[in-house]
Amino acid sequence: MDIKKRSDCPISSSLDIWGDKWSLLIVRDLMFSKQCTYGDFLKSDEKIATNILAARLQMLEANGIITKQDHPESKAKVLYKLTPKGIDLLPIMIEINLWADKYFTLPTDRKEMLEEVKKDKDAFIREKITELLG
Amino acid sequence: MDIKKRSDCPISSSLDIWGDKWSLLIVRDLMFSKQCTYGDFLKSDEKIATNILAARLQMLEANGIITKQDHPESKAKVLYKLTPKGIDLLPIMIEINLWADKYFTLPTDRKEMLEEVKKDKDAFIREKITELLG
DNA sequence: TATTTGCACTTGCAAAACGCAAGCAAATTT
DNA sequence: AAATTTGCTTGCGTTTTGCAAGTGCAAATA
């Protein structure tokens, strides 16, 4: 579970943490939903395996990207949220969306969000960060 | 070698192509050097294995991120370059650098580059894209 | 109170990906 | 002609992934 840094390069160090096929999808879910239970992640379209999900959640928590919280209504549930460090991944997420918008066909709801982003990227980021922190 | 799209989500589709520990490091090398030979990639600090490098280069070429070219001075060498689609990954790359700058200690040369980015991000991107295209 | 359901994981195992070392053919250098 | 460089490929052991099933605890239901 401990990360081995391959080099001092910031790109490399970042990928050491979340450079796999699943981590950023977990972050994505938390940016759209603000908070998710274990089961919520499993409902996503990509159908992550339960053992991989558990491993990734542990990894992301160990690296300060997400935190666990007690669910206010049930002791059986756990709430996962982004930390400020995780929330700071938003600009990366947005740029990925913009890149994909140029080279793939996006679902309509995502296209609508991107229209807002294109109008005023900085404002969109500021607002979203406030929303996620609050 | 063919990619299976896990969902219609743009983040997911992007990660299907370059969402692994190595692909963006290859793109990074090409953004810093504009063009690289197979051997150049092997020289990078992260020490990618030769079979993995070959597989990734093939994958990135199949997905239109990079192209092969004859080396002007030697038939034994091959030049790899970014396509426009690959060059468009620059904003993502920059945001990763900025995120890492906040949470890691960067090497000094990278810090200098980021100073320029922080002064005027859009200008930096425009200039870099022109440089890579030309 | 007993039982079933829901939720958050864990475990077992086969399949795929990775990583190291060695090998190989064509081009270049000596 | 021989040795070296370059861009890969191949074998093979190790690690990671993915699927299915199982476990333990909380909560709802009977």
XYZ file of C-alpha atoms (C1' of nucleotides) in Angstrom:
328
model
C 0.000 0.000 0.000
C 2.939 2.374 0.468
C 3.882 4.364 -2.607
C 7.270 4.124 -4.223
C 8.216 7.394 -5.884
C 9.713 6.608 -9.275
C 11.385 9.991 -9.630
C 11.237 13.617 -8.493
C 9.149 14.642 -11.490
C 5.811 16.105 -10.341
C 3.936 14.340 -13.121
C 5.467 11.043 -12.092
C 4.813 11.654 -8.382
C 1.198 12.507 -9.114
C 0.715 9.418 -11.228
C 2.243 7.353 -8.443
C -0.836 8.255 -6.402
C -3.769 8.468 -8.773
C -2.327 7.362 -12.118
C -4.462 4.308 -12.678
C -7.719 3.558 -14.420
C -9.927 3.934 -11.324
C -8.755 6.583 -8.851
C -9.863 9.618 -10.835
C -13.269 8.024 -11.401
C -13.713 7.866 -7.638
C -12.660 11.515 -7.448
C -15.085 12.322 -10.262
C -17.977 10.732 -8.385
C -17.109 12.783 -5.315
C -16.967 15.990 -7.346
C -20.384 15.379 -8.812
C -22.010 14.085 -5.649
C -19.983 15.827 -2.927
C -20.222 12.673 -0.817
C -20.660 9.005 -1.602
C -21.098 5.733 0.216
C -19.241 2.592 -0.785
C -22.383 1.420 -2.535
C -22.704 4.680 -4.466
C -19.306 4.106 -6.078
C -20.347 0.602 -7.090
C -23.389 2.018 -8.906
C -21.272 4.018 -11.370
C -21.390 2.992 -15.006
C -17.866 1.648 -15.093
C -18.655 -1.129 -12.612
C -15.557 -1.207 -10.469
C -14.864 -4.488 -8.675
C -15.445 -4.402 -4.927
C -11.903 -5.388 -3.984
C -10.394 -2.765 -6.293
C -12.717 -0.137 -4.885
C -11.710 -0.995 -1.323
C -8.036 -0.869 -2.246
C -8.372 2.474 -4.046
C -10.364 4.088 -1.248
C -7.692 3.027 1.209
C -4.941 4.336 -1.069
C -6.676 7.672 -1.654
C -7.313 8.095 2.057
C -3.714 7.203 2.917
C -2.611 9.927 0.504
C -4.946 12.570 1.856
C -7.209 12.825 -1.192
C -10.384 11.610 0.534
C -11.673 11.157 4.102
C -14.128 8.839 5.746
C -16.980 10.120 7.884
C -19.758 8.533 9.893
C -23.058 8.618 8.107
C -25.420 10.871 10.084
C -28.388 8.543 9.660
C -26.909 5.080 9.843
C -23.986 3.418 11.533
C -23.910 0.821 8.801
C -22.973 3.407 6.173
C -19.748 5.296 5.647
C -19.479 8.627 3.896
C -16.497 9.416 1.701
C -15.648 13.039 0.908
C -12.850 14.899 -0.845
C -10.256 16.671 1.256
C -9.005 20.107 0.133
C -6.136 18.236 -1.536
C -8.672 16.149 -3.406
C -10.802 19.161 -4.273
C -7.703 20.755 -5.780
C -7.781 18.073 -8.450
C -10.760 19.909 -9.964
C -8.754 21.931 -12.538
C -7.147 18.704 -13.785
C -10.583 17.116 -14.016
C -11.925 20.049 -15.992
C -9.037 20.003 -18.443
C -9.568 16.290 -19.004
C -13.217 17.012 -19.750
C -12.269 19.766 -22.184
C -9.790 17.499 -23.943
C -12.347 14.722 -24.196
C -14.914 17.207 -25.473
C -12.624 17.859 -28.416
C -12.003 14.230 -29.333
C -15.002 12.222 -28.102
C -18.759 12.542 -28.162
C -19.923 13.545 -24.723
C -23.233 12.806 -23.021
C -25.549 15.835 -23.127
C -25.552 16.551 -19.397
C -21.783 16.765 -19.430
C -21.859 19.016 -22.480
C -24.114 21.432 -20.632
C -21.685 21.635 -17.737
C -18.833 22.275 -20.136
C -20.727 25.191 -21.678
C -20.619 26.842 -18.281
C -16.926 26.056 -17.960
C -16.182 27.586 -21.333
C -17.998 30.786 -20.430
C -15.766 31.468 -17.435
C -13.446 28.709 -16.331
C -12.025 30.444 -13.267
C -15.426 31.402 -11.982
C -16.700 27.875 -12.460
C -13.776 26.458 -10.512
C -14.146 28.974 -7.702
C -17.838 28.240 -7.326
C -17.404 24.500 -7.452
C -14.619 24.564 -4.879
C -16.759 26.650 -2.523
C -19.572 24.180 -3.010
C -17.368 21.180 -2.268
C -15.692 22.758 0.751
C -18.931 23.966 2.349
C -4.343 -3.470 -28.003
C -7.878 -2.330 -28.845
C -9.501 -0.215 -26.160
C -12.705 -1.179 -24.450
C -14.661 1.894 -23.425
C -15.932 1.355 -19.918
C -18.590 4.051 -20.182
C -19.544 7.259 -22.022
C -17.989 9.443 -19.339
C -15.253 11.643 -20.831
C -13.007 11.104 -17.810
C -13.393 7.366 -18.144
C -12.840 7.421 -21.918
C -9.701 9.499 -21.473
C -8.343 7.199 -18.820
C -9.049 4.245 -21.100
C -6.349 5.653 -23.369
C -3.702 7.245 -21.165
C -4.846 6.411 -17.638
C -1.887 4.331 -16.568
C 1.387 4.995 -14.826
C 3.466 5.435 -17.989
C 1.597 7.042 -20.887
C 1.639 10.594 -19.563
C 5.354 10.291 -18.827
C 5.929 9.561 -22.496
C 3.793 12.583 -23.360
C 5.768 14.650 -20.825
C 9.058 13.697 -22.468
C 7.680 14.742 -25.844
C 6.472 18.062 -24.474
C 9.872 18.862 -23.030
C 11.912 17.549 -25.938
C 9.520 18.011 -28.872
C 10.787 14.760 -30.345
C 12.343 11.624 -28.905
C 13.830 8.373 -30.059
C 13.037 5.063 -28.422
C 16.331 5.292 -26.589
C 15.563 8.799 -25.324
C 12.478 7.523 -23.508
C 14.541 4.797 -21.887
C 16.918 7.413 -20.491
C 14.220 9.076 -18.376
C 14.543 8.870 -14.606
C 11.612 6.518 -14.142
C 13.340 3.708 -16.060
C 10.470 2.252 -18.046
C 10.918 -1.366 -19.166
C 11.525 -1.831 -22.874
C 8.506 -4.045 -23.484
C 6.209 -1.658 -21.641
C 7.607 1.263 -23.621
C 7.025 -0.534 -26.910
C 3.466 -1.397 -25.897
C 2.686 2.164 -24.792
C 4.151 3.742 -27.919
C 2.017 1.432 -30.030
C -1.057 2.233 -27.948
C -0.492 5.994 -28.083
C 0.079 5.862 -31.821
C -3.028 3.739 -32.381
C -5.001 6.384 -30.501
C -3.583 9.321 -32.411
C -1.613 10.860 -29.547
C 1.828 10.390 -31.111
C 3.287 9.680 -34.559
C 6.389 7.979 -35.829
C 8.747 9.665 -38.259
C 11.916 8.684 -40.033
C 14.979 10.139 -38.407
C 16.553 12.587 -40.867
C 20.100 11.415 -40.128
C 19.770 7.696 -39.548
C 17.597 4.869 -40.771
C 18.258 2.982 -37.564
C 16.518 5.631 -35.503
C 12.838 6.492 -35.242
C 11.489 9.849 -34.163
C 8.362 10.063 -32.065
C 6.384 13.314 -31.947
C 3.104 14.498 -30.493
C 0.141 14.921 -32.814
C -2.163 17.945 -32.345
C -4.341 15.634 -30.248
C -1.335 14.860 -28.085
C -0.285 18.487 -27.894
C -3.770 19.298 -26.617
C -2.930 17.353 -23.475
C -0.718 20.291 -22.454
C -3.339 22.027 -20.268
C -3.890 18.781 -18.365
C -0.153 18.435 -17.933
C 0.147 21.955 -16.609
C -2.656 21.495 -14.105
C -1.003 18.316 -12.844
C 2.214 20.278 -12.368
C 0.364 23.009 -10.498
C -1.328 20.468 -8.243
C 1.957 18.732 -7.540
C 3.565 22.099 -6.859
C 1.085 22.571 -4.020
C 1.629 19.178 -2.416
C 5.142 18.022 -3.310
C 8.611 19.493 -3.438
C 9.498 20.136 -7.054
C 12.935 20.149 -8.669
C 14.175 23.696 -9.231
C 14.062 23.642 -13.030
C 10.418 22.657 -12.914
C 9.694 25.380 -10.379
C 11.127 27.957 -12.746
C 8.855 26.822 -15.535
C 5.870 27.003 -13.208
C 6.715 30.603 -12.347
C 6.199 31.432 -15.988
C 2.951 29.497 -16.022
C 1.659 31.333 -12.975
C 2.405 34.704 -14.560
C 0.170 34.047 -17.555
C -1.127 30.539 -18.026
C -2.939 31.103 -21.325
C 0.043 32.821 -22.884
C 2.334 30.036 -21.772
C 0.059 27.421 -23.296
C -0.287 29.333 -26.559
C 3.465 29.729 -26.906
C 4.209 26.135 -26.029
C 1.624 24.824 -28.479
C 3.062 26.963 -31.254
C 6.504 25.659 -30.413
C 5.358 22.028 -30.476
C 3.374 22.391 -33.677
C 6.091 24.217 -35.583
C -37.346 -11.680 19.827
C -36.016 -13.967 15.679
C -35.027 -13.369 10.993
C -34.119 -11.317 7.039
C -32.116 -7.565 4.431
C -28.596 -3.966 3.488
C -24.076 -2.266 3.674
C -19.086 -2.318 3.754
C -15.901 -4.792 3.011
C -12.680 -9.608 2.525
C -11.231 -13.788 0.377
C -10.066 -17.158 -3.313
C -8.654 -17.862 -7.603
C -8.038 -17.337 -12.639
C -6.549 -13.950 -16.047
C -4.116 -10.079 -17.394
C -0.442 -6.725 -16.877
C 4.074 -5.681 -15.308
C 9.152 -5.926 -14.882
C 13.503 -7.822 -15.510
C 16.873 -10.007 -18.448
C 18.138 -11.778 -22.581
C 17.857 -12.091 -27.543
C 17.515 -10.408 -32.358
C 17.623 -8.080 -36.945
C 18.828 -4.050 -39.377
C 21.666 0.012 -39.582
C 25.772 2.319 -38.431
C 30.590 2.769 -36.822
C 35.286 1.149 -36.478
C 34.705 -7.646 -41.686
C 33.734 -7.072 -36.914
C 31.789 -4.611 -33.249
C 28.363 -1.496 -31.671
C 24.039 0.971 -31.690
C 19.088 1.070 -32.184
C 14.475 -0.422 -31.861
C 12.236 -3.581 -30.657
C 10.554 -8.948 -29.204
C 10.478 -13.011 -26.214
C 10.443 -15.778 -21.868
C 9.207 -16.025 -17.520
C 8.412 -15.020 -12.669
C 5.832 -11.550 -9.930
C 2.246 -8.360 -9.188
C -2.193 -6.447 -10.145
C -6.798 -7.000 -11.757
C -11.447 -8.849 -12.105
C -15.130 -11.840 -11.022
C -17.772 -14.457 -7.664
C -18.692 -15.698 -3.361
C -18.489 -15.040 1.506
C -18.292 -12.496 6.193
C -19.576 -9.444 9.963
C -22.234 -5.869 11.702
C -26.250 -2.643 11.680
C -30.945 -1.944 10.711
C -35.333 -3.077 9.168
C -39.007 -6.558 9.217
C -41.926 -10.325 11.020
